[in-house]
Amino acid sequence: GSYPQSESPFGLYDTVGNAYEVTVSPYNPSQMVLRGGAYYFDVFGSNIANRFEIPAVLRITTAGLRVCATWPPVR
């Protein structure tokens, strides 16, 4: 809640800069990329516009994964 203006459409606060996100490249669906920034790194590494290719076997503690799924309907 440090930056209320950055609230996501889902009501989440302060999610930018927590970790790089593992995604699939929009240019090559067989390539994995890290996107975003992580405060753990320097000015370049913490830039939100960061994007770089990674091998599928990369293991790094500063990379996260967001699960995007449709929320089940309420019954």
Short mmCIF file of N, CA and C in Angstrom, two decimals:
data_model
loop_
_atom_site.label_atom_id
_atom_site.label_comp_id
_atom_site.label_asym_id
_atom_site.label_seq_id
_atom_site.Cartn_x
_atom_site.Cartn_y
_atom_site.Cartn_z
N GLY A 1 0.78 -1.20 0.00
CA GLY A 1 0.00 0.00 0.00
C GLY A 1 0.83 1.27 0.00
N SER A 2 2.16 1.15 -0.25
CA SER A 2 3.00 2.35 -0.24
C SER A 2 2.66 3.30 -1.38
N TYR A 3 2.19 2.78 -2.52
CA TYR A 3 1.88 3.59 -3.69
C TYR A 3 0.46 3.25 -4.15
N PRO A 4 -0.56 3.84 -3.55
CA PRO A 4 -1.94 3.49 -3.88
C PRO A 4 -2.28 3.71 -5.36
N GLN A 5 -1.58 4.61 -6.03
CA GLN A 5 -1.85 4.86 -7.44
C GLN A 5 -1.43 3.69 -8.33
N SER A 6 -0.68 2.72 -7.78
CA SER A 6 -0.24 1.58 -8.58
C SER A 6 -1.09 0.33 -8.36
N GLU A 7 -2.27 0.50 -7.77
CA GLU A 7 -3.15 -0.65 -7.52
C GLU A 7 -3.52 -1.31 -8.84
N SER A 8 -3.41 -2.64 -8.90
CA SER A 8 -3.75 -3.38 -10.11
C SER A 8 -5.27 -3.52 -10.23
N PRO A 9 -5.77 -3.95 -11.38
CA PRO A 9 -7.21 -4.17 -11.52
C PRO A 9 -7.75 -5.22 -10.55
N PHE A 10 -6.86 -6.01 -9.97
CA PHE A 10 -7.27 -7.07 -9.05
C PHE A 10 -7.09 -6.66 -7.59
N GLY A 11 -6.75 -5.39 -7.35
CA GLY A 11 -6.62 -4.90 -5.99
C GLY A 11 -5.27 -5.19 -5.35
N LEU A 12 -4.26 -5.54 -6.14
CA LEU A 12 -2.93 -5.81 -5.60
C LEU A 12 -2.10 -4.53 -5.57
N TYR A 13 -1.31 -4.37 -4.53
CA TYR A 13 -0.43 -3.22 -4.38
C TYR A 13 1.03 -3.66 -4.38
N ASP A 14 1.91 -2.78 -4.83
CA ASP A 14 3.37 -2.96 -4.71
C ASP A 14 3.88 -4.25 -5.33
N THR A 15 3.39 -4.61 -6.50
CA THR A 15 3.87 -5.84 -7.14
C THR A 15 4.96 -5.59 -8.16
N VAL A 16 5.20 -4.34 -8.53
CA VAL A 16 6.25 -4.02 -9.50
C VAL A 16 7.59 -3.98 -8.78
N GLY A 17 8.59 -4.66 -9.33
CA GLY A 17 9.92 -4.61 -8.77
C GLY A 17 10.22 -5.67 -7.72
N ASN A 18 9.27 -6.53 -7.44
CA ASN A 18 9.52 -7.57 -6.45
C ASN A 18 10.39 -8.68 -7.00
N ALA A 19 10.20 -9.02 -8.26
CA ALA A 19 10.97 -10.10 -8.88
C ALA A 19 10.81 -10.01 -10.39
N TYR A 20 11.77 -10.55 -11.11
CA TYR A 20 11.59 -10.71 -12.55
C TYR A 20 10.48 -11.73 -12.76
N GLU A 21 9.77 -11.62 -13.88
CA GLU A 21 8.71 -12.57 -14.18
C GLU A 21 9.11 -13.42 -15.37
N VAL A 22 8.93 -14.72 -15.25
CA VAL A 22 9.21 -15.65 -16.33
C VAL A 22 8.00 -15.65 -17.26
N THR A 23 8.25 -15.36 -18.55
CA THR A 23 7.17 -15.34 -19.53
C THR A 23 7.64 -16.01 -20.82
N VAL A 24 6.73 -16.23 -21.73
CA VAL A 24 7.06 -16.74 -23.06
C VAL A 24 7.26 -15.54 -23.97
N SER A 25 8.28 -15.60 -24.82
CA SER A 25 8.56 -14.49 -25.73
C SER A 25 7.41 -14.30 -26.71
N PRO A 26 6.96 -13.05 -26.92
CA PRO A 26 5.91 -12.82 -27.91
C PRO A 26 6.43 -12.97 -29.34
N TYR A 27 7.74 -12.99 -29.50
CA TYR A 27 8.34 -13.08 -30.83
C TYR A 27 8.71 -14.50 -31.20
N ASN A 28 8.97 -15.34 -30.20
CA ASN A 28 9.35 -16.72 -30.42
C ASN A 28 8.76 -17.57 -29.29
N PRO A 29 7.61 -18.21 -29.52
CA PRO A 29 6.92 -18.93 -28.45
C PRO A 29 7.72 -20.07 -27.82
N SER A 30 8.80 -20.49 -28.44
CA SER A 30 9.62 -21.54 -27.84
C SER A 30 10.71 -20.98 -26.92
N GLN A 31 10.81 -19.65 -26.83
CA GLN A 31 11.83 -19.00 -26.02
C GLN A 31 11.24 -18.42 -24.74
N MET A 32 11.91 -18.65 -23.63
CA MET A 32 11.50 -18.07 -22.35
C MET A 32 12.24 -16.75 -22.15
N VAL A 33 11.59 -15.78 -21.52
CA VAL A 33 12.22 -14.51 -21.22
C VAL A 33 11.92 -14.10 -19.78
N LEU A 34 12.82 -13.31 -19.21
CA LEU A 34 12.57 -12.67 -17.93
C LEU A 34 12.18 -11.24 -18.24
N ARG A 35 11.11 -10.76 -17.60
CA ARG A 35 10.64 -9.40 -17.84
C ARG A 35 10.49 -8.66 -16.52
N GLY A 36 10.51 -7.36 -16.63
CA GLY A 36 10.32 -6.53 -15.45
C GLY A 36 11.62 -6.21 -14.76
N GLY A 37 11.54 -5.87 -13.52
CA GLY A 37 12.73 -5.50 -12.76
C GLY A 37 12.66 -6.04 -11.36
N ALA A 38 13.81 -6.13 -10.74
CA ALA A 38 13.87 -6.59 -9.35
C ALA A 38 14.75 -5.62 -8.57
N TYR A 39 14.28 -5.16 -7.44
CA TYR A 39 15.00 -4.18 -6.65
C TYR A 39 16.33 -4.71 -6.12
N TYR A 40 16.52 -6.01 -6.18
CA TYR A 40 17.75 -6.62 -5.71
C TYR A 40 18.95 -6.17 -6.55
N PHE A 41 18.72 -5.79 -7.80
CA PHE A 41 19.78 -5.45 -8.74
C PHE A 41 20.04 -3.95 -8.82
N ASP A 42 20.97 -3.56 -9.70
CA ASP A 42 21.34 -2.16 -9.88
C ASP A 42 20.24 -1.41 -10.66
N VAL A 43 20.53 -0.17 -11.06
CA VAL A 43 19.55 0.66 -11.75
C VAL A 43 19.08 0.00 -13.05
N PHE A 44 19.99 -0.57 -13.82
CA PHE A 44 19.61 -1.24 -15.06
C PHE A 44 18.74 -2.46 -14.77
N GLY A 45 19.13 -3.25 -13.80
CA GLY A 45 18.42 -4.48 -13.48
C GLY A 45 17.07 -4.27 -12.84
N SER A 46 16.84 -3.09 -12.28
CA SER A 46 15.56 -2.84 -11.63
C SER A 46 14.58 -2.10 -12.54
N ASN A 47 14.97 -1.86 -13.78
CA ASN A 47 14.12 -1.15 -14.74
C ASN A 47 12.93 -2.03 -15.12
N ILE A 48 11.72 -1.51 -15.01
CA ILE A 48 10.50 -2.26 -15.31
C ILE A 48 10.43 -2.69 -16.77
N ALA A 49 11.13 -1.99 -17.68
CA ALA A 49 11.08 -2.31 -19.10
C ALA A 49 12.09 -3.41 -19.49
N ASN A 50 12.81 -3.95 -18.54
CA ASN A 50 13.78 -5.00 -18.82
C ASN A 50 13.13 -6.21 -19.48
N ARG A 51 13.86 -6.83 -20.39
CA ARG A 51 13.41 -8.07 -21.03
C ARG A 51 14.64 -8.75 -21.60
N PHE A 52 14.89 -9.99 -21.20
CA PHE A 52 16.00 -10.73 -21.80
C PHE A 52 15.72 -12.22 -21.81
N GLU A 53 16.27 -12.87 -22.85
CA GLU A 53 16.06 -14.30 -23.04
C GLU A 53 16.82 -15.11 -22.01
N ILE A 54 16.24 -16.24 -21.62
CA ILE A 54 16.87 -17.13 -20.65
C ILE A 54 16.75 -18.58 -21.13
N PRO A 55 17.66 -19.43 -20.71
CA PRO A 55 17.50 -20.85 -21.01
C PRO A 55 16.38 -21.44 -20.16
N ALA A 56 15.69 -22.43 -20.67
CA ALA A 56 14.55 -23.04 -19.95
C ALA A 56 14.98 -23.69 -18.64
N VAL A 57 16.24 -24.00 -18.49
CA VAL A 57 16.72 -24.67 -17.27
C VAL A 57 17.27 -23.70 -16.22
N LEU A 58 17.14 -22.40 -16.45
CA LEU A 58 17.65 -21.40 -15.51
C LEU A 58 16.95 -21.51 -14.16
N ARG A 59 17.74 -21.45 -13.09
CA ARG A 59 17.20 -21.44 -11.72
C ARG A 59 17.77 -20.21 -11.03
N ILE A 60 16.90 -19.29 -10.61
CA ILE A 60 17.34 -18.06 -9.99
C ILE A 60 16.28 -17.61 -8.97
N THR A 61 16.72 -17.20 -7.81
CA THR A 61 15.78 -16.86 -6.74
C THR A 61 15.07 -15.52 -6.95
N THR A 62 15.55 -14.68 -7.85
CA THR A 62 14.92 -13.38 -8.08
C THR A 62 13.92 -13.42 -9.22
N ALA A 63 13.60 -14.60 -9.74
CA ALA A 63 12.62 -14.74 -10.81
C ALA A 63 11.36 -15.37 -10.24
N GLY A 64 10.22 -14.81 -10.60
CA GLY A 64 8.94 -15.33 -10.12
C GLY A 64 8.06 -15.73 -11.28
N LEU A 65 6.90 -16.18 -10.95
CA LEU A 65 5.95 -16.64 -11.96
C LEU A 65 4.56 -16.22 -11.51
N ARG A 66 3.84 -15.54 -12.37
CA ARG A 66 2.45 -15.18 -12.05
C ARG A 66 1.55 -16.15 -12.79
N VAL A 67 0.62 -16.70 -12.09
CA VAL A 67 -0.34 -17.61 -12.70
C VAL A 67 -1.55 -16.78 -13.13
N CYS A 68 -1.83 -16.82 -14.42
CA CYS A 68 -2.96 -16.08 -14.97
C CYS A 68 -4.04 -17.09 -15.33
N ALA A 69 -5.15 -17.02 -14.67
CA ALA A 69 -6.25 -17.95 -14.91
C ALA A 69 -7.57 -17.26 -14.63
N THR A 70 -8.61 -17.77 -15.21
CA THR A 70 -9.93 -17.25 -14.96
C THR A 70 -10.40 -17.73 -13.59
N TRP A 71 -10.89 -16.82 -12.79
CA TRP A 71 -11.38 -17.17 -11.45
C TRP A 71 -12.69 -17.94 -11.62
N PRO A 72 -12.85 -19.04 -10.89
CA PRO A 72 -14.10 -19.81 -11.05
C PRO A 72 -15.31 -18.98 -10.59
N PRO A 73 -16.45 -19.19 -11.26
CA PRO A 73 -17.64 -18.42 -10.87
C PRO A 73 -18.10 -18.78 -9.46
N VAL A 74 -18.69 -17.82 -8.80
CA VAL A 74 -19.23 -18.04 -7.45
C VAL A 74 -20.55 -18.77 -7.58
N ARG A 75 -20.73 -19.79 -6.75
CA ARG A 75 -21.99 -20.56 -6.82
C ARG A 75 -22.90 -20.20 -5.70
#
